[in-house]
mmCIF file of C-alpha atoms and ligand atoms in Angstrom:
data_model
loop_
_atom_site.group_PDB
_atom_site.id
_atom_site.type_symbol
_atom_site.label_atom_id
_atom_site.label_comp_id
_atom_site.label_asym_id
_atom_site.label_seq_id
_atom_site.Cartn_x
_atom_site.Cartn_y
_atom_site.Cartn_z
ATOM 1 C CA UNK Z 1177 0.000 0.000 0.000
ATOM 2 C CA UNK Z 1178 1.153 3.482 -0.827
ATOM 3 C CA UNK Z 1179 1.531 5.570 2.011
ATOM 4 C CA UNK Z 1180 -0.165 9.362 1.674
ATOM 5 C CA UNK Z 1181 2.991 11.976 2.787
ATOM 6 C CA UNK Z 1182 1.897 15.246 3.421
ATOM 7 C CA UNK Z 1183 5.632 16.923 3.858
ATOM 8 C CA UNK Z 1184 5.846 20.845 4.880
ATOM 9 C CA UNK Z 1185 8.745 22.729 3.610
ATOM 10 C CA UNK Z 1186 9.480 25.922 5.412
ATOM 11 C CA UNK Z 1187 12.753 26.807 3.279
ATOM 12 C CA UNK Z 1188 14.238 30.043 4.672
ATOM 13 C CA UNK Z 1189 11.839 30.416 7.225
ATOM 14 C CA UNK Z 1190 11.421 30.715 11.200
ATOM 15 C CA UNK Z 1191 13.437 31.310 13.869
ATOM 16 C CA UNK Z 1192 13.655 28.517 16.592
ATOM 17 C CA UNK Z 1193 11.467 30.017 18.611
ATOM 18 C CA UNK Z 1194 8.871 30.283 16.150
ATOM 19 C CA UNK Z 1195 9.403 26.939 14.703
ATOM 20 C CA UNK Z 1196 8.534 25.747 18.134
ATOM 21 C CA UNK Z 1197 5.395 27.535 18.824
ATOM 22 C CA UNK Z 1198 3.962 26.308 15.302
ATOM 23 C CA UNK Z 1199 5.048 22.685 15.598
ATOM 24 C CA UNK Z 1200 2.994 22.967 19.365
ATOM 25 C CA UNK Z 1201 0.128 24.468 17.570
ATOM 26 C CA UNK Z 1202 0.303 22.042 14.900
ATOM 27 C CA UNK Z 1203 0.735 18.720 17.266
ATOM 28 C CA UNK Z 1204 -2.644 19.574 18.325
ATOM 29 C CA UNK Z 1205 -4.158 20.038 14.896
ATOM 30 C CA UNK Z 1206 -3.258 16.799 13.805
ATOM 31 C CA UNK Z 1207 -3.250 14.282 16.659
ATOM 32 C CA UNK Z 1208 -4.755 11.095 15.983
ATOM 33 C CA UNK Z 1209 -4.273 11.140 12.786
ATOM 34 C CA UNK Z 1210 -2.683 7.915 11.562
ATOM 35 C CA UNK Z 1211 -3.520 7.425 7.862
ATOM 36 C CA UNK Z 1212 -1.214 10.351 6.611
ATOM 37 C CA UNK Z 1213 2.133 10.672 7.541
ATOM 38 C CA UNK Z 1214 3.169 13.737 8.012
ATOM 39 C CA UNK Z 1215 6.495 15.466 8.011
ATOM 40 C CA UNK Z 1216 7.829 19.411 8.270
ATOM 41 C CA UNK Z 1217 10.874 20.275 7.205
ATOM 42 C CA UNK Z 1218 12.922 22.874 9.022
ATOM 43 C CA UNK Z 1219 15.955 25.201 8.655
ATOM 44 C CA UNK Z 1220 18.976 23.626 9.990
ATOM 45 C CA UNK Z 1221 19.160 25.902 13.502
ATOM 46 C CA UNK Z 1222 15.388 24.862 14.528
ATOM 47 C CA UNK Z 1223 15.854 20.916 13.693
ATOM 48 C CA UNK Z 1224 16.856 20.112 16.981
ATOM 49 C CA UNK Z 1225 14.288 21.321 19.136
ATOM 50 C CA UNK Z 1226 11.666 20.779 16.188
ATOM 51 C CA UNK Z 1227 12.813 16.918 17.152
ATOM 52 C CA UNK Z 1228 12.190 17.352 21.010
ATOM 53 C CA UNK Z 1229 8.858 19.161 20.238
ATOM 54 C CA UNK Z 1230 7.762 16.506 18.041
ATOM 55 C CA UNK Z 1231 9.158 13.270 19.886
ATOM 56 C CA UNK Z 1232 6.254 10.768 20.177
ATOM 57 C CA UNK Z 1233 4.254 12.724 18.337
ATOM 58 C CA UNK Z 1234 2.651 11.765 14.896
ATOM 59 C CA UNK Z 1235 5.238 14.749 12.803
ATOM 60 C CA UNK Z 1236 8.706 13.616 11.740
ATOM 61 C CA UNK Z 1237 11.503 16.012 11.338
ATOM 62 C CA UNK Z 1238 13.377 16.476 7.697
ATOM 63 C CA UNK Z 1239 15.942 18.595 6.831
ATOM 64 C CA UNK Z 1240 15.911 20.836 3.960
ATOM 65 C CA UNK Z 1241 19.521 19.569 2.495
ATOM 66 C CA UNK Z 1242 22.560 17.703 3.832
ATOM 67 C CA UNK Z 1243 26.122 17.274 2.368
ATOM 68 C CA UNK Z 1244 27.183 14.009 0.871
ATOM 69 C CA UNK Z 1245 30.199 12.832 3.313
ATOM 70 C CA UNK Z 1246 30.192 11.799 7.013
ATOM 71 C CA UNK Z 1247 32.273 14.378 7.936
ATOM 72 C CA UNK Z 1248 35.726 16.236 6.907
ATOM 73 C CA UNK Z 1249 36.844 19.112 6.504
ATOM 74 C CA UNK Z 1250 33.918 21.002 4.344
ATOM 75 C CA UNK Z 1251 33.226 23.982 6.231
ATOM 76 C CA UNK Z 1252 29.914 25.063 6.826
ATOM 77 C CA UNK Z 1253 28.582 21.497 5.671
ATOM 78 C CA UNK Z 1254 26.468 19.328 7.705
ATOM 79 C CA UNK Z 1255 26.193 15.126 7.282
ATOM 80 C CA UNK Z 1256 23.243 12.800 7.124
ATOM 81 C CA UNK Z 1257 25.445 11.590 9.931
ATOM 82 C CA UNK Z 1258 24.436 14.873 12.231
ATOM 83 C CA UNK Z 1259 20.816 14.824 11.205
ATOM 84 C CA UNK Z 1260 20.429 11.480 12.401
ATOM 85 C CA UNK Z 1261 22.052 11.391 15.603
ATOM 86 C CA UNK Z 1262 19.381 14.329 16.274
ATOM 87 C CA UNK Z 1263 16.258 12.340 15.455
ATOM 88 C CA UNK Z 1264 15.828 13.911 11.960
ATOM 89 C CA UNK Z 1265 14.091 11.354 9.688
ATOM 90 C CA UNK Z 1266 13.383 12.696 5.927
ATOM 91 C CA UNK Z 1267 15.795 14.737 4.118
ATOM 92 C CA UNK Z 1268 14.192 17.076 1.731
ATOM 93 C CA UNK Z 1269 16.761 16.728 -1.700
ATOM 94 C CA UNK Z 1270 17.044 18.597 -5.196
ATOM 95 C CA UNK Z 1271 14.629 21.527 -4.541
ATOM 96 C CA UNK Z 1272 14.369 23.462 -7.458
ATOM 97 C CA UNK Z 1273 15.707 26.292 -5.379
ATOM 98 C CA UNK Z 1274 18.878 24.916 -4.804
ATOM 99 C CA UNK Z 1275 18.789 23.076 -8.418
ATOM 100 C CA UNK Z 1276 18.684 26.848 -9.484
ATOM 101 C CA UNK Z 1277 20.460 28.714 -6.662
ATOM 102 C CA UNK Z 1278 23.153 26.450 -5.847
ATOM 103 C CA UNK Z 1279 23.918 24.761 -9.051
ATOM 104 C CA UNK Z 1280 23.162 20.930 -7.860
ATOM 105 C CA UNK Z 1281 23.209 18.270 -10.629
ATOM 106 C CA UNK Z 1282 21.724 15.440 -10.655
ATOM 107 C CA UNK Z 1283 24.906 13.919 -9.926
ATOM 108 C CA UNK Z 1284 25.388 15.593 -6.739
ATOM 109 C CA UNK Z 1285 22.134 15.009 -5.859
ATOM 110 C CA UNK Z 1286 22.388 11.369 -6.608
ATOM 111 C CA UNK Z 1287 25.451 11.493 -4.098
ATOM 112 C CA UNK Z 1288 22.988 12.787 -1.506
ATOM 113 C CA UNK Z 1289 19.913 10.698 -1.884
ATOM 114 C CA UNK Z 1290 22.904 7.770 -1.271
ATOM 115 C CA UNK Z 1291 24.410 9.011 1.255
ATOM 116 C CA UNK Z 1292 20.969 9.611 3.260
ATOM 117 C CA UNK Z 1293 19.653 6.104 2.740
ATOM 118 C CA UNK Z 1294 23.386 5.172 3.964
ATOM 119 C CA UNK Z 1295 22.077 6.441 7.211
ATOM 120 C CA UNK Z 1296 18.859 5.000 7.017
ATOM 121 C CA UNK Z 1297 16.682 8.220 6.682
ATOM 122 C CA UNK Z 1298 14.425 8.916 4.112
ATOM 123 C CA UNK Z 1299 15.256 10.701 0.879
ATOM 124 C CA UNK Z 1300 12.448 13.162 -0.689
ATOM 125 C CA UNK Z 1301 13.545 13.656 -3.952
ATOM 126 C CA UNK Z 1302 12.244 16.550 -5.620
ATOM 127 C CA UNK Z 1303 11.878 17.000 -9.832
ATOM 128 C CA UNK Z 1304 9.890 19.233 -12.047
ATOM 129 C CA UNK Z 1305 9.962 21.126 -15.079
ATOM 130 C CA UNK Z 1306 10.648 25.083 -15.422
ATOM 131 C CA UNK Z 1307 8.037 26.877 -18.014
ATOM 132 C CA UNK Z 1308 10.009 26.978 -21.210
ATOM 133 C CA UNK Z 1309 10.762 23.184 -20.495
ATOM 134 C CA UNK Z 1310 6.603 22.412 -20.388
ATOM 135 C CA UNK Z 1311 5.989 25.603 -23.261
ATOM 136 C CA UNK Z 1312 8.775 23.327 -25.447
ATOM 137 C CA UNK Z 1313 6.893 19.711 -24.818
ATOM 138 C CA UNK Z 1314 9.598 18.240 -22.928
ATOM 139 C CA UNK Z 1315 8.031 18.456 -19.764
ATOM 140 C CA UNK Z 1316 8.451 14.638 -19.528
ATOM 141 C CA UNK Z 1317 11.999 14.156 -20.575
ATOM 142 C CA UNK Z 1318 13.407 16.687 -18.098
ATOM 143 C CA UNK Z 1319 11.666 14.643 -15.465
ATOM 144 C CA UNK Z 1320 12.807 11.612 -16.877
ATOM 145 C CA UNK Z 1321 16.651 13.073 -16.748
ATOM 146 C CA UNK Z 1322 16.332 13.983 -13.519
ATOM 147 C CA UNK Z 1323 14.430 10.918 -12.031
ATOM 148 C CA UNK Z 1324 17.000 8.076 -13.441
ATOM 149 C CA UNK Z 1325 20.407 10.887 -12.777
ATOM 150 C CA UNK Z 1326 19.246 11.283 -8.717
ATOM 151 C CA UNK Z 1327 18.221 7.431 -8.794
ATOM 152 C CA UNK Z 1328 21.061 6.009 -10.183
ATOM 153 C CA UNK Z 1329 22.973 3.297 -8.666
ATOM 154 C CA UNK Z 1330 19.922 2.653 -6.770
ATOM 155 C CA UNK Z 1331 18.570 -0.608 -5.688
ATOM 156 C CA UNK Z 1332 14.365 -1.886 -4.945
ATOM 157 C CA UNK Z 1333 15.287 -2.022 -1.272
ATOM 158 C CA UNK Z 1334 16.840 1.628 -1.238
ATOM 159 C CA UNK Z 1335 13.864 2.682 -3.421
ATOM 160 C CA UNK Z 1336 11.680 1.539 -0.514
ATOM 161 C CA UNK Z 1337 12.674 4.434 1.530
ATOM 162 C CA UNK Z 1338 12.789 7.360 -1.326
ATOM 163 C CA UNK Z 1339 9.814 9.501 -1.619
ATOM 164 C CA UNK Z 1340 9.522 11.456 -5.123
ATOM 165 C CA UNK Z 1341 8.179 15.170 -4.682
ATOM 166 C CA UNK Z 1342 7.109 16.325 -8.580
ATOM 167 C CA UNK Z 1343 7.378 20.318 -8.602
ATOM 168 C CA UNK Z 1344 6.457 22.161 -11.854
ATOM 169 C CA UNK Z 1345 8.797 24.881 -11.124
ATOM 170 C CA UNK Z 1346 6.490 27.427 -12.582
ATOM 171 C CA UNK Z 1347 3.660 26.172 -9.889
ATOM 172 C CA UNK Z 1348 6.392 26.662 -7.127
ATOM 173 C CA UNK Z 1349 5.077 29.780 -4.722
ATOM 174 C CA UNK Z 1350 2.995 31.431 -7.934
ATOM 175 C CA UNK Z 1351 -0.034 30.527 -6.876
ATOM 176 C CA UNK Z 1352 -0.503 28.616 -10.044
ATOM 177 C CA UNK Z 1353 -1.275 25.192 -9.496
ATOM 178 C CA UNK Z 1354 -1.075 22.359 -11.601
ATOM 179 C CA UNK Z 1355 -4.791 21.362 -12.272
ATOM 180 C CA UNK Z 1356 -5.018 18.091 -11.348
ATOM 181 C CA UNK Z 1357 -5.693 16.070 -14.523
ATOM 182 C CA UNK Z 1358 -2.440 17.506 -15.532
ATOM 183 C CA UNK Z 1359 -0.498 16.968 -12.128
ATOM 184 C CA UNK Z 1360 -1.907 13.312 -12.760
ATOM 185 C CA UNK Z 1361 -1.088 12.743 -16.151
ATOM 186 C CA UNK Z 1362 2.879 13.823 -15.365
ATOM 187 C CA UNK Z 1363 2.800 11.753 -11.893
ATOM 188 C CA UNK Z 1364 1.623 8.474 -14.154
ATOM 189 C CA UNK Z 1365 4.485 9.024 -16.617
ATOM 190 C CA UNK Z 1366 6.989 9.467 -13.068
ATOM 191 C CA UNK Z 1367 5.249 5.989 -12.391
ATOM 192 C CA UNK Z 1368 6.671 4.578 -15.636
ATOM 193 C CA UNK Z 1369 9.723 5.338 -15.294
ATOM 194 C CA UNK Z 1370 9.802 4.295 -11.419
ATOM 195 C CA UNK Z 1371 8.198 0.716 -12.582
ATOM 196 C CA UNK Z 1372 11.098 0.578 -15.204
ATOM 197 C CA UNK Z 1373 13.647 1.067 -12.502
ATOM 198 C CA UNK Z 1374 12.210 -0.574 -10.036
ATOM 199 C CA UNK Z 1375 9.481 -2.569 -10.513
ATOM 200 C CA UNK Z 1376 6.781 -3.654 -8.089
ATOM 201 C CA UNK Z 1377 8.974 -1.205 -5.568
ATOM 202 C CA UNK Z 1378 8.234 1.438 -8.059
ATOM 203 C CA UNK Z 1379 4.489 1.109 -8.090
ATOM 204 C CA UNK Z 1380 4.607 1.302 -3.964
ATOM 205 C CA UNK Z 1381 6.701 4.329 -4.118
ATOM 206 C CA UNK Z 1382 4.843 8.019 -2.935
ATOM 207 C CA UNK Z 1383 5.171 10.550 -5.523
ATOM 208 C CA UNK Z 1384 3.688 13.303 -3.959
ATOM 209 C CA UNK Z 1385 2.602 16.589 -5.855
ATOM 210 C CA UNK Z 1386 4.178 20.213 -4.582
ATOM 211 C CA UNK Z 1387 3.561 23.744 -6.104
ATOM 212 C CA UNK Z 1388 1.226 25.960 -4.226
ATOM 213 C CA UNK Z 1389 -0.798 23.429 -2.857
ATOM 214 C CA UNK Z 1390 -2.661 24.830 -0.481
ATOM 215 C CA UNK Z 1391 -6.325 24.098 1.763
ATOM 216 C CA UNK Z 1392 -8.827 24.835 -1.605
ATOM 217 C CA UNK Z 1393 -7.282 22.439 -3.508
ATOM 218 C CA UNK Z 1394 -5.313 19.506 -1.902
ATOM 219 C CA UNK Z 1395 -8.325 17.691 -1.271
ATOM 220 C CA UNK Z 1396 -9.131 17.712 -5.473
ATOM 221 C CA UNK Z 1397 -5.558 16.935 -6.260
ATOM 222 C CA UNK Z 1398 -4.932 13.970 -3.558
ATOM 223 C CA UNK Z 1399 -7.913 11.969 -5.169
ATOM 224 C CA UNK Z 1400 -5.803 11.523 -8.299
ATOM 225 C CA UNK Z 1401 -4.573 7.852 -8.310
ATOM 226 C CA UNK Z 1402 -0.660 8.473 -8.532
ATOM 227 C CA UNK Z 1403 -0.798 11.546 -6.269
ATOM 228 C CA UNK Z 1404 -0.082 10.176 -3.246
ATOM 229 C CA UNK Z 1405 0.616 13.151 -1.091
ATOM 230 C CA UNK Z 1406 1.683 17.012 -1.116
ATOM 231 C CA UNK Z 1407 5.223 19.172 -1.061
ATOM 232 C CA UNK Z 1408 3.997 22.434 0.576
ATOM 233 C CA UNK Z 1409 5.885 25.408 0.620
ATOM 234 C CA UNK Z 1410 3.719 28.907 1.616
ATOM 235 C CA UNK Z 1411 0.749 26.975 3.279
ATOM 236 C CA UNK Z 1412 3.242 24.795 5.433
ATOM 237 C CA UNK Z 1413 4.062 28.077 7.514
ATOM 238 C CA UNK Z 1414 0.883 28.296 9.656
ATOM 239 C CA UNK Z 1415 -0.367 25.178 12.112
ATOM 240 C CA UNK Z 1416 -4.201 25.567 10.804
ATOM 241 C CA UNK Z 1417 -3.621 25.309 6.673
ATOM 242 C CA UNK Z 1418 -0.694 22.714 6.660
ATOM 243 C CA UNK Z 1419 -3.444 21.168 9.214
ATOM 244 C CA UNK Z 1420 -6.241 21.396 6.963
ATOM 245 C CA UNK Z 1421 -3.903 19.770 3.690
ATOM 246 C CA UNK Z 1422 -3.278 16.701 6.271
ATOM 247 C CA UNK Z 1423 -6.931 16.345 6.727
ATOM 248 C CA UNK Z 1424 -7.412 16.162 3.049
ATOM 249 C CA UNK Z 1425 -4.930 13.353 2.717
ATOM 250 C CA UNK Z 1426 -6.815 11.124 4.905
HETATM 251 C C1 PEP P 2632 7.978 24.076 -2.457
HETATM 252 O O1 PEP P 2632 8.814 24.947 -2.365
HETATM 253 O O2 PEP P 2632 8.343 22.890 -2.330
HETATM 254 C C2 PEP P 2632 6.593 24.452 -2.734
HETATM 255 C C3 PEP P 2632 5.808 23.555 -3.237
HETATM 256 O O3 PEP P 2632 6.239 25.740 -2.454
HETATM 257 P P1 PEP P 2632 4.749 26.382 -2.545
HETATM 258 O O4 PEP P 2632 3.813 25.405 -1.882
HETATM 259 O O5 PEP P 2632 4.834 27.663 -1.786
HETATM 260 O O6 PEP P 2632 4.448 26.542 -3.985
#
């Protein structure tokens, strides 16, 4: 069975303090629910206490990056190996941001997704066309690059614990959403490509949808068959609308 994600990602946002208060806010929002898992992830400086807030809670902690080694000397880095020994769980990789802002390639990337299974967390990998990729018809190849470059050298039982977050970059804080016959149409040709790799693992995998999803329309996009949970940027910042998208998962 596919498990529904509903993953919050805050990206530059919150102070520790305020991460706090909303993950309080939001523990009550949410509790008892079992049949979504749900996940926020947090700036580096708030994952720590976003842990302790969360411990024995139904919210997991992920990270919004990670570097690719253990540890050495690559200042300003942190490893999968730090994250875990916190309690962090999911690792948030190849955002479009830092696809755009940082230069990542889907080699690097591929490093990272490895090197987070390594330490048995789980990877979110994020793909998704920009405009002039969908405006030129190769919506569908760009994915494709992107899926088998940040999957390669990966086996079924790694796939197990990767979650795929598909992010039209032009739907990415615009307040243009995918509709969802189109959202569904791209997630079943992600499904190919997963099955190819990975067979039966690949139909199990979550490929969850993300691009300003927000209250009004997670419910409509959820009920597509290979959309199996959200990626939510803006509406993951307040308790009672990231609350709201987790109800519409269930
Ligand atoms: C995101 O950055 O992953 C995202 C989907 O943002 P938003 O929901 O704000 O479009």
């Amino acid at each position: 069975m596919r498990r529904t994600v509903i993953a919050g990602n805050w990206k530059m946002n919150k102070t520790n303090q305020e991460a706090v208060e909303m993950l309080h806010q939001l523990k009550k929002e949410v509790a008892g629910i079992s049949e979504v898992d749900i996940v926020i992830g947090a700036p580096f400086t708030c994952l720590s206490d976003a842990v302790k807030e969360t411990v024995g809670s139904n919210i997991k902690i992920a990270a919004e990056n990670v570097y690719p080694k253990s540890s050495g000397a690559y200042t300003g880095e942190i490893s999968p190996k730090m994250l875990k020994a916190i309690g962090v769980e999911y690792v948030i990789l190849g955002h479009s941001e830092r696809r755009e802002y940082f230069q990542e390639s889907d080699e690097f990337i591929n490093e990272k997704v490895k090197a987070v299974l390594a330490e048995g967390m789980t990877a979110i990998l994020c793909i998704g066309e920009k405009l002039e990729d969908r405006e030129a018809g190769k919506t569908n190849m760009v994915n494709e690059t992107q899926l088998r470059g940040g999957l390669a050298g990966i086996t079924k039982e790694e796939a197990a614990n990767i979650i795929v977050a598909y992010e039209p970059v032009w739907a990415i804080g615009t307040g243009k959403t995918a509709t969802p016959e189109l959202a569904q149409e791209t997630h079943a040709k992600i499904r190919k490509v997963l099955v190819s790799l990975f067979d039966k693992v690949g139909e199990e995998m979550t490929i969850q949808y993300g691009g300003s999803m927000k209250p009004e329309n997670a419910a409509e996009l959820l009920a597509q068959k290979d959309i199996d949970g959200g990626l939510i940027g803006g509406a993951s910042l307040e308790a009672k609308s990231f609350a709201e998208i987790v109800k519409a998962g269930r």
